[in-house]
Structures are given as C-alpha cells and as structure tokens.
mmCIF file of C-alpha atoms in Angstrom:
data_model
loop_
_atom_site.group_PDB
_atom_site.id
_atom_site.type_symbol
_atom_site.label_atom_id
_atom_site.label_comp_id
_atom_site.label_asym_id
_atom_site.label_seq_id
_atom_site.Cartn_x
_atom_site.Cartn_y
_atom_site.Cartn_z
ATOM 1 C CA UNK A 1 17.447 5.753 -12.582
ATOM 2 C CA UNK A 2 16.937 2.038 -11.987
ATOM 3 C CA UNK A 3 19.212 -0.550 -13.565
ATOM 4 C CA UNK A 4 17.884 -3.231 -15.937
ATOM 5 C CA UNK A 5 18.016 -5.886 -13.191
ATOM 6 C CA UNK A 6 16.354 -3.568 -10.665
ATOM 7 C CA UNK A 7 13.509 -2.968 -13.129
ATOM 8 C CA UNK A 8 13.174 -6.717 -13.724
ATOM 9 C CA UNK A 9 12.906 -7.453 -10.013
ATOM 10 C CA UNK A 10 10.563 -4.491 -9.507
ATOM 11 C CA UNK A 11 8.244 -5.745 -12.230
ATOM 12 C CA UNK A 12 7.874 -9.033 -10.355
ATOM 13 C CA UNK A 13 7.180 -7.272 -7.069
ATOM 14 C CA UNK A 14 4.623 -5.022 -8.795
ATOM 15 C CA UNK A 15 2.864 -8.106 -10.129
ATOM 16 C CA UNK A 16 3.004 -10.134 -6.921
ATOM 17 C CA UNK A 17 4.780 -8.595 -3.944
ATOM 18 C CA UNK A 18 4.421 -11.794 -1.900
ATOM 19 C CA UNK A 19 6.703 -13.575 -4.342
ATOM 20 C CA UNK A 20 9.653 -15.133 -2.483
ATOM 21 C CA UNK A 21 13.207 -14.111 -3.303
ATOM 22 C CA UNK A 22 13.956 -17.629 -4.563
ATOM 23 C CA UNK A 23 10.972 -17.477 -6.907
ATOM 24 C CA UNK A 24 12.119 -14.117 -8.271
ATOM 25 C CA UNK A 25 15.621 -15.573 -8.650
ATOM 26 C CA UNK A 26 14.222 -18.508 -10.644
ATOM 27 C CA UNK A 27 12.226 -16.243 -12.936
ATOM 28 C CA UNK A 28 15.062 -13.768 -13.548
ATOM 29 C CA UNK A 29 18.028 -16.192 -13.491
ATOM 30 C CA UNK A 30 19.704 -13.946 -10.931
ATOM 31 C CA UNK A 31 21.121 -15.318 -7.678
ATOM 32 C CA UNK A 32 19.093 -15.090 -4.481
ATOM 33 C CA UNK A 33 21.796 -12.983 -2.843
ATOM 34 C CA UNK A 34 21.698 -10.594 -5.809
ATOM 35 C CA UNK A 35 17.900 -10.406 -5.578
ATOM 36 C CA UNK A 36 18.166 -9.746 -1.849
ATOM 37 C CA UNK A 37 20.477 -6.817 -2.403
ATOM 38 C CA UNK A 38 18.323 -5.453 -5.252
ATOM 39 C CA UNK A 39 15.164 -5.631 -3.138
ATOM 40 C CA UNK A 40 16.984 -3.726 -0.410
ATOM 41 C CA UNK A 41 18.029 -1.022 -2.904
ATOM 42 C CA UNK A 42 14.474 -0.840 -4.261
ATOM 43 C CA UNK A 43 13.413 0.307 -0.818
ATOM 44 C CA UNK A 44 14.233 3.839 -1.964
ATOM 45 C CA UNK A 45 11.458 3.770 -4.604
ATOM 46 C CA UNK A 46 8.951 1.430 -2.946
ATOM 47 C CA UNK A 47 6.610 3.249 -0.563
ATOM 48 C CA UNK A 48 4.855 0.152 0.698
ATOM 49 C CA UNK A 49 3.763 -3.350 -0.214
ATOM 50 C CA UNK A 50 -0.012 -3.623 -0.196
ATOM 51 C CA UNK A 51 -2.706 -6.142 -1.079
ATOM 52 C CA UNK A 52 -5.231 -4.611 -3.469
ATOM 53 C CA UNK A 53 -8.765 -5.623 -2.608
ATOM 54 C CA UNK A 54 -12.025 -6.171 -4.417
ATOM 55 C CA UNK A 55 -14.010 -3.913 -2.103
ATOM 56 C CA UNK A 56 -17.292 -4.901 -3.680
ATOM 57 C CA UNK A 57 -16.851 -8.535 -2.707
ATOM 58 C CA UNK A 58 -16.129 -7.407 0.875
ATOM 59 C CA UNK A 59 -19.455 -5.584 1.080
ATOM 60 C CA UNK A 60 -18.310 -2.132 -0.076
ATOM 61 C CA UNK A 61 -19.719 -1.795 -3.586
ATOM 62 C CA UNK A 62 -19.468 2.006 -3.904
ATOM 63 C CA UNK A 63 -16.174 3.528 -4.995
ATOM 64 C CA UNK A 64 -16.315 7.257 -5.697
ATOM 65 C CA UNK A 65 -13.653 9.662 -6.931
ATOM 66 C CA UNK A 66 -13.911 13.250 -5.734
ATOM 67 C CA UNK A 67 -12.076 16.438 -6.663
ATOM 68 C CA UNK A 68 -12.668 19.291 -4.234
ATOM 69 C CA UNK A 69 -11.607 22.817 -3.487
ATOM 70 C CA UNK A 70 -12.480 24.447 -0.174
ATOM 71 C CA UNK A 71 -11.981 27.644 1.782
ATOM 72 C CA UNK A 72 -11.233 25.607 4.887
ATOM 73 C CA UNK A 73 -8.399 23.613 3.286
ATOM 74 C CA UNK A 74 -6.415 22.643 6.369
ATOM 75 C CA UNK A 75 -9.426 21.312 8.271
ATOM 76 C CA UNK A 76 -10.672 19.505 5.168
ATOM 77 C CA UNK A 77 -7.256 17.841 4.716
ATOM 78 C CA UNK A 78 -7.267 16.668 8.351
ATOM 79 C CA UNK A 79 -10.821 15.349 7.985
ATOM 80 C CA UNK A 80 -10.001 13.422 4.810
ATOM 81 C CA UNK A 81 -6.710 12.033 6.150
ATOM 82 C CA UNK A 82 -8.483 10.622 9.181
ATOM 83 C CA UNK A 83 -11.755 9.472 7.641
ATOM 84 C CA UNK A 84 -11.984 5.667 7.432
ATOM 85 C CA UNK A 85 -13.744 5.734 4.038
ATOM 86 C CA UNK A 86 -10.849 7.497 2.302
ATOM 87 C CA UNK A 87 -8.691 4.995 0.415
ATOM 88 C CA UNK A 88 -6.378 7.454 -1.345
ATOM 89 C CA UNK A 89 -5.849 11.204 -1.132
ATOM 90 C CA UNK A 90 -3.678 13.566 -3.186
ATOM 91 C CA UNK A 91 -3.207 17.285 -3.364
ATOM 92 C CA UNK A 92 -3.814 18.410 -6.958
ATOM 93 C CA UNK A 93 -4.151 21.271 -9.364
ATOM 94 C CA UNK A 94 -6.623 21.077 -12.211
ATOM 95 C CA UNK A 95 -6.790 22.064 -15.852
ATOM 96 C CA UNK A 96 -9.839 21.796 -18.092
ATOM 97 C CA UNK A 97 -9.064 21.453 -21.787
ATOM 98 C CA UNK A 98 -6.491 24.194 -22.344
ATOM 99 C CA UNK A 99 -7.045 26.582 -19.494
ATOM 100 C CA UNK A 100 -6.466 26.508 -15.781
ATOM 101 C CA UNK A 101 -9.301 27.276 -13.418
ATOM 102 C CA UNK A 102 -9.132 30.498 -11.460
ATOM 103 C CA UNK A 103 -9.798 28.451 -8.353
ATOM 104 C CA UNK A 104 -8.076 25.135 -8.949
ATOM 105 C CA UNK A 105 -9.066 22.026 -7.053
ATOM 106 C CA UNK A 106 -7.150 21.257 -3.865
ATOM 107 C CA UNK A 107 -7.667 17.544 -3.338
ATOM 108 C CA UNK A 108 -8.455 14.434 -5.322
ATOM 109 C CA UNK A 109 -9.478 11.330 -3.416
ATOM 110 C CA UNK A 110 -11.021 7.903 -3.670
ATOM 111 C CA UNK A 111 -13.654 6.973 -1.101
ATOM 112 C CA UNK A 112 -15.283 3.603 -0.416
ATOM 113 C CA UNK A 113 -18.806 3.086 0.943
ATOM 114 C CA UNK A 114 -21.209 0.282 1.813
ATOM 115 C CA UNK A 115 -24.217 2.056 0.302
ATOM 116 C CA UNK A 116 -25.632 5.358 -0.945
ATOM 117 C CA UNK A 117 -26.793 6.312 2.558
ATOM 118 C CA UNK A 118 -23.164 6.296 3.735
ATOM 119 C CA UNK A 119 -22.126 8.273 0.648
ATOM 120 C CA UNK A 120 -24.795 10.937 1.209
ATOM 121 C CA UNK A 121 -23.924 11.133 4.898
ATOM 122 C CA UNK A 122 -20.257 11.694 3.967
ATOM 123 C CA UNK A 123 -21.178 14.438 1.485
ATOM 124 C CA UNK A 124 -23.281 16.198 4.143
ATOM 125 C CA UNK A 125 -20.269 16.170 6.477
ATOM 126 C CA UNK A 126 -18.129 17.779 3.770
ATOM 127 C CA UNK A 127 -20.381 20.851 3.706
ATOM 128 C CA UNK A 128 -18.896 22.274 6.909
ATOM 129 C CA UNK A 129 -15.558 22.807 5.130
ATOM 130 C CA UNK A 130 -16.948 25.540 2.834
ATOM 131 C CA UNK A 131 -16.581 23.619 -0.414
ATOM 132 C CA UNK A 132 -16.006 25.958 -3.382
ATOM 133 C CA UNK A 133 -16.062 23.437 -6.196
ATOM 134 C CA UNK A 134 -16.511 19.675 -6.384
ATOM 135 C CA UNK A 135 -16.474 16.936 -8.990
ATOM 136 C CA UNK A 136 -17.708 13.453 -8.262
ATOM 137 C CA UNK A 137 -17.378 10.275 -10.327
ATOM 138 C CA UNK A 138 -18.790 6.904 -9.413
ATOM 139 C CA UNK A 139 -16.407 4.125 -10.427
ATOM 140 C CA UNK A 140 -18.394 1.619 -12.440
ATOM 141 C CA UNK A 141 -15.517 -0.797 -13.026
ATOM 142 C CA UNK A 142 -11.774 -1.124 -12.313
ATOM 143 C CA UNK A 143 -10.122 -1.806 -15.676
ATOM 144 C CA UNK A 144 -6.482 -1.597 -14.622
ATOM 145 C CA UNK A 145 -4.861 -1.073 -11.215
ATOM 146 C CA UNK A 146 -1.214 -0.343 -10.389
ATOM 147 C CA UNK A 147 0.173 -1.748 -13.645
ATOM 148 C CA UNK A 148 2.995 0.747 -14.269
ATOM 149 C CA UNK A 149 6.254 -1.214 -14.524
ATOM 150 C CA UNK A 150 4.418 -4.469 -13.734
ATOM 151 C CA UNK A 151 4.778 -7.676 -15.738
ATOM 152 C CA UNK A 152 2.951 -7.524 -19.087
ATOM 153 C CA UNK A 153 0.526 -10.342 -18.215
ATOM 154 C CA UNK A 154 -0.387 -9.224 -14.714
ATOM 155 C CA UNK A 155 -0.855 -12.135 -12.295
ATOM 156 C CA UNK A 156 -3.993 -11.772 -10.287
ATOM 157 C CA UNK A 157 -4.897 -13.996 -7.343
ATOM 158 C CA UNK A 158 -8.555 -13.298 -8.017
ATOM 159 C CA UNK A 159 -10.559 -15.923 -9.939
ATOM 160 C CA UNK B 1 -20.145 -11.736 -1.679
ATOM 161 C CA UNK B 2 -17.527 -12.760 0.905
ATOM 162 C CA UNK B 3 -18.858 -12.466 4.467
ATOM 163 C CA UNK B 4 -15.995 -10.828 6.362
ATOM 164 C CA UNK B 5 -15.478 -11.892 9.983
ATOM 165 C CA UNK B 6 -13.348 -10.217 12.630
ATOM 166 C CA UNK B 7 -10.427 -12.592 11.987
ATOM 167 C CA UNK B 8 -10.573 -11.860 8.269
ATOM 168 C CA UNK B 9 -10.473 -8.118 8.910
ATOM 169 C CA UNK B 10 -7.383 -8.578 11.113
ATOM 170 C CA UNK B 11 -5.645 -10.577 8.368
ATOM 171 C CA UNK B 12 -6.733 -8.119 5.668
ATOM 172 C CA UNK B 13 -5.591 -5.084 7.680
ATOM 173 C CA UNK B 14 -2.136 -6.653 8.106
ATOM 174 C CA UNK B 15 -1.851 -7.350 4.390
ATOM 175 C CA UNK B 16 -3.011 -3.808 3.634
ATOM 176 C CA UNK B 17 -0.246 -2.426 5.851
ATOM 177 C CA UNK B 18 2.450 -4.771 4.543
ATOM 178 C CA UNK B 19 1.650 -7.330 1.861
ATOM 179 C CA UNK B 20 5.056 -9.011 2.298
ATOM 180 C CA UNK B 21 4.485 -9.692 5.983
ATOM 181 C CA UNK B 22 5.338 -13.332 6.817
ATOM 182 C CA UNK B 23 2.456 -15.350 8.252
ATOM 183 C CA UNK B 24 4.452 -15.961 11.456
ATOM 184 C CA UNK B 25 4.749 -12.223 12.065
ATOM 185 C CA UNK B 26 1.078 -11.730 11.229
ATOM 186 C CA UNK B 27 0.178 -14.467 13.707
ATOM 187 C CA UNK B 28 2.222 -12.847 16.489
ATOM 188 C CA UNK B 29 0.697 -9.428 15.828
ATOM 189 C CA UNK B 30 -2.917 -10.568 15.461
ATOM 190 C CA UNK B 31 -3.057 -13.438 17.943
ATOM 191 C CA UNK B 32 -4.446 -15.700 15.202
ATOM 192 C CA UNK B 33 -2.654 -19.067 14.771
ATOM 193 C CA UNK B 34 -0.492 -19.391 11.648
ATOM 194 C CA UNK B 35 -2.520 -22.397 10.492
ATOM 195 C CA UNK B 36 -5.756 -20.376 10.694
ATOM 196 C CA UNK B 37 -4.265 -17.478 8.739
ATOM 197 C CA UNK B 38 -2.939 -19.895 6.139
ATOM 198 C CA UNK B 39 -6.307 -21.645 5.813
ATOM 199 C CA UNK B 40 -8.321 -18.393 5.662
ATOM 200 C CA UNK B 41 -6.075 -17.053 2.923
ATOM 201 C CA UNK B 42 -6.003 -20.315 0.991
ATOM 202 C CA UNK B 43 -9.769 -20.711 1.030
ATOM 203 C CA UNK B 44 -10.900 -17.097 0.754
ATOM 204 C CA UNK B 45 -8.138 -14.885 -0.649
ATOM 205 C CA UNK B 46 -9.181 -15.330 -4.256
ATOM 206 C CA UNK B 47 -12.589 -13.937 -3.362
ATOM 207 C CA UNK B 48 -11.337 -10.551 -2.286
ATOM 208 C CA UNK B 49 -7.623 -10.067 -3.056
ATOM 209 C CA UNK B 50 -7.029 -8.670 -6.539
ATOM 210 C CA UNK B 51 -3.255 -8.774 -6.242
ATOM 211 C CA UNK B 52 -0.356 -8.079 -3.909
ATOM 212 C CA UNK B 53 1.699 -5.185 -5.218
ATOM 213 C CA UNK B 54 4.086 -2.438 -4.160
ATOM 214 C CA UNK B 55 3.289 1.266 -4.395
ATOM 215 C CA UNK B 56 5.995 3.333 -6.031
ATOM 216 C CA UNK B 57 7.449 6.764 -5.461
ATOM 217 C CA UNK B 58 7.337 7.680 -9.132
ATOM 218 C CA UNK B 59 9.305 10.895 -8.771
ATOM 219 C CA UNK B 60 12.249 8.983 -7.263
ATOM 220 C CA UNK B 61 12.161 6.806 -10.368
ATOM 221 C CA UNK B 62 12.420 9.888 -12.595
ATOM 222 C CA UNK B 63 8.707 10.257 -13.401
ATOM 223 C CA UNK B 64 7.848 13.754 -12.288
ATOM 224 C CA UNK B 65 4.447 14.229 -13.909
ATOM 225 C CA UNK B 66 1.369 12.356 -12.752
ATOM 226 C CA UNK B 67 -2.211 13.203 -13.485
ATOM 227 C CA UNK B 68 -5.671 11.761 -13.155
ATOM 228 C CA UNK B 69 -7.373 12.461 -16.466
ATOM 229 C CA UNK B 70 -11.083 11.984 -17.062
ATOM 230 C CA UNK B 71 -12.255 11.464 -20.640
ATOM 231 C CA UNK B 72 -15.564 11.511 -22.423
ATOM 232 C CA UNK B 73 -15.231 9.484 -25.617
ATOM 233 C CA UNK B 74 -17.645 9.010 -28.507
ATOM 234 C CA UNK B 75 -19.622 5.773 -28.343
ATOM 235 C CA UNK B 76 -17.993 4.438 -31.506
ATOM 236 C CA UNK B 77 -14.479 4.762 -30.022
ATOM 237 C CA UNK B 78 -15.116 3.622 -26.430
ATOM 238 C CA UNK B 79 -14.030 0.008 -26.902
ATOM 239 C CA UNK B 80 -10.858 0.792 -28.843
ATOM 240 C CA UNK B 81 -10.018 3.643 -26.448
ATOM 241 C CA UNK B 82 -10.404 1.283 -23.506
ATOM 242 C CA UNK B 83 -8.087 -1.325 -25.143
ATOM 243 C CA UNK B 84 -5.513 1.331 -25.975
ATOM 244 C CA UNK B 85 -5.432 2.670 -22.415
ATOM 245 C CA UNK B 86 -5.294 -0.795 -20.846
ATOM 246 C CA UNK B 87 -2.244 -1.661 -22.972
ATOM 247 C CA UNK B 88 -0.452 1.705 -22.703
ATOM 248 C CA UNK B 89 2.574 1.541 -20.406
ATOM 249 C CA UNK B 90 2.130 5.127 -19.128
ATOM 250 C CA UNK B 91 -1.300 4.344 -17.676
ATOM 251 C CA UNK B 92 -0.919 3.074 -14.125
ATOM 252 C CA UNK B 93 -4.613 2.669 -13.374
ATOM 253 C CA UNK B 94 -7.802 2.949 -15.423
ATOM 254 C CA UNK B 95 -11.444 3.070 -14.370
ATOM 255 C CA UNK B 96 -14.801 3.165 -16.082
ATOM 256 C CA UNK B 97 -16.722 6.043 -14.477
ATOM 257 C CA UNK B 98 -19.970 7.974 -14.813
ATOM 258 C CA UNK B 99 -21.283 11.503 -14.275
ATOM 259 C CA UNK B 100 -20.566 13.063 -17.633
ATOM 260 C CA UNK B 101 -17.324 11.187 -18.354
ATOM 261 C CA UNK B 102 -16.491 7.634 -19.397
ATOM 262 C CA UNK B 103 -12.989 6.843 -18.161
ATOM 263 C CA UNK B 104 -10.522 7.993 -15.524
ATOM 264 C CA UNK B 105 -6.889 7.265 -16.277
ATOM 265 C CA UNK B 106 -3.955 7.769 -13.919
ATOM 266 C CA UNK B 107 -1.010 8.626 -16.178
ATOM 267 C CA UNK B 108 2.654 8.553 -15.154
ATOM 268 C CA UNK B 109 5.183 10.491 -17.262
ATOM 269 C CA UNK B 110 8.767 11.703 -17.012
ATOM 270 C CA UNK B 111 7.927 15.275 -17.989
ATOM 271 C CA UNK B 112 4.833 17.337 -18.680
ATOM 272 C CA UNK B 113 5.882 17.421 -22.356
ATOM 273 C CA UNK B 114 5.519 13.606 -22.496
ATOM 274 C CA UNK B 115 2.028 13.877 -21.082
ATOM 275 C CA UNK B 116 1.057 16.577 -23.567
ATOM 276 C CA UNK B 117 2.328 14.368 -26.416
ATOM 277 C CA UNK B 118 0.353 11.437 -25.054
ATOM 278 C CA UNK B 119 -2.839 13.501 -24.967
ATOM 279 C CA UNK B 120 -2.194 14.704 -28.535
ATOM 280 C CA UNK B 121 -1.805 11.084 -29.634
ATOM 281 C CA UNK B 122 -5.019 10.063 -27.856
ATOM 282 C CA UNK B 123 -6.952 12.938 -29.449
ATOM 283 C CA UNK B 124 -5.604 12.105 -32.903
ATOM 284 C CA UNK B 125 -6.594 8.423 -32.586
ATOM 285 C CA UNK B 126 -9.961 8.720 -30.840
ATOM 286 C CA UNK B 127 -12.930 11.095 -30.778
ATOM 287 C CA UNK B 128 -12.468 12.673 -27.337
ATOM 288 C CA UNK B 129 -15.510 14.844 -26.646
ATOM 289 C CA UNK B 130 -14.308 16.230 -23.324
ATOM 290 C CA UNK B 131 -11.419 15.852 -20.896
ATOM 291 C CA UNK B 132 -10.257 17.199 -17.565
ATOM 292 C CA UNK B 133 -6.873 16.879 -15.856
ATOM 293 C CA UNK B 134 -6.071 16.758 -12.158
ATOM 294 C CA UNK B 135 -2.301 17.086 -11.796
ATOM 295 C CA UNK B 136 -1.103 15.211 -8.723
ATOM 296 C CA UNK B 137 1.108 17.465 -6.641
ATOM 297 C CA UNK B 138 1.578 15.214 -3.602
ATOM 298 C CA UNK B 139 0.310 11.845 -2.362
ATOM 299 C CA UNK B 140 -1.098 12.260 1.142
ATOM 300 C CA UNK B 141 -2.581 8.784 1.574
ATOM 301 C CA UNK B 142 -2.406 5.649 -0.603
ATOM 302 C CA UNK B 143 -4.442 2.479 -0.199
ATOM 303 C CA UNK B 144 -5.489 3.338 3.330
ATOM 304 C CA UNK B 145 -8.928 1.708 3.372
ATOM 305 C CA UNK B 146 -9.136 -1.347 5.660
ATOM 306 C CA UNK B 147 -5.640 -0.825 7.088
ATOM 307 C CA UNK B 148 -7.261 -0.450 10.511
ATOM 308 C CA UNK B 149 -9.697 -2.800 12.219
ATOM 309 C CA UNK B 150 -12.730 -0.531 12.511
ATOM 310 C CA UNK B 151 -15.737 -2.155 14.322
ATOM 311 C CA UNK B 152 -18.041 -0.069 12.111
ATOM 312 C CA UNK B 153 -17.071 -2.230 9.154
ATOM 313 C CA UNK B 154 -19.358 -5.009 10.405
#
C-alpha cells in the first residue's frame, strides 16, 4: 500500500514524468530530499517512464487491438514479442457476458501500422500460428490513456 | 503530419525507453548534440508527444484485477457513457473502437468483486447491448513501439 505522500508524488509522475524533483516539491509542499526518497521507493511500483506518442501524427494512423487464441502458442508469443508493430502485449483469459469460452483467448495486443497493406500483411503472417479464434478492433480515437492515479486535470504536452 | 527524420527517431526511441532520461545522457547515447535535442523537442514535441508518464505494476499497488472490456452501447447513451468512463477513476485507458463494439475500456480494480460491481453499475446506468471481457493475466510488453530505431519506419 502506498502512503498519502507517495500517491501524491506518483500522481505527478503519472501526469508528467519529466517533471523535476524541485517542481514536484513546489507542487506538493514537500522537501526535495523527501521527494527524492519517495521517488526511489516508488521504483518498486513503477515499471518504466515512457513518452506516450500520437502515432497518427508520426505517420502511423492505424492502431488495432487484437485478441487471439492459437494452437501454436509459444511460437505466436515469440513472434508477437519480437514484431516491431506490437506496442503492447498481454496474456489474457476471456469471458463473454456471463460465461467463459471453452477455448479462451491467449493474447491481447495493440499493433500499430502505417496503412491497411501493412495490417493485411501482418494478418497473413499470423496464419502460420494456427489461429483458433480472433477478435479485431480498429481504434477510432484515444479517449483516455494511462490516467489511473494521475492528476485529475491531466497535463498534456500536445496542443 | 510530422515528418520524422532519423534524428527524431533516435530522440523518440530514447524517450520511449526512459522518459526521464536527461538530455545530456540522451546526447551521449545518440551522438546528437544537447542543443539539437533541446531544439527538436521544443519545436516538435507538441506535435507527437501526448504526455510523459510512468507505467505502473498495478498488482504491487494492491490492484489485482485488470481487464480490457469492450462495450456496445445504445446510440442514445453513447455520449453519457463516454463521459462517465472518462471521469471514472478505475478506468486507466479508454478507446473508441469499431467492429461491432463502441468502446474499449481498460479497468483496474483491487478485486474481481469490485469489477463485477462496476459492471453492474454501468449496466444499471446505461443501455449496454453487448460486452466482452479480456482479463489480463500478465503484461508481456508495454509501450514497445518505436523503442528501437528501425530503418523500415522511414
């Protein structure tokens, strides 16, 4: 469990992880040395600091979410872990309404592409892994991203 | 659209690996002068950086249930559903999607019971026509895109 001050500092890092320790100190009225020690302790719950990108503005307008199950799970996992288009990958189990599938999904991932040709090419490559079941959702718009325990009015560097 | 050059990709890939990296360290690692990195970020960052954040190990914080939930909502309730989910503190990320569903929400909860209660609340407040849950068992990769400088990106 995080303390009240740890949560306060974390909320600032969630909102802008490039914020300096002195800026966090100013906003929280805690000393810089206290902030320094809190940030060090938060290392146990922070996996990494990352800049979230607008992929569309970088020339990658297609973001697709997939859920897959496959006979060839291990090879599929290796393929997805190493594929440059895969932004995020989780192992999952699925439930539809109130019942579990007999063959639950194995993986849920987010993939980024320049165009539909790249997307179709990627889907063709997936076929060799003996896909049992697949769901696919094109992301039309990001409405909220990594806001859990962030400041209420999330600061975005984007115009 | 921002036209990404090789230098930009180097800077971006460093920020994707560690958003708190000092510019001096980034300069040493990339071979790009600090002043150039500073200028590129000052002029262009707003075009493509949404925010700098930290990714959390939710289970170490006591939140043991995470799920990606896709919803199909009646047309009349879409706007209010969207507002509700944007404001709700248990929703980490939210997307508008297609292919038979309207929204994908990543929910973070302490226990499965909390998630079930949340879903009951959502279904009592809004006309949910269909839903599907994908319970996250383990994160294998998070925000990995553009962490490496792949020539194929150009």
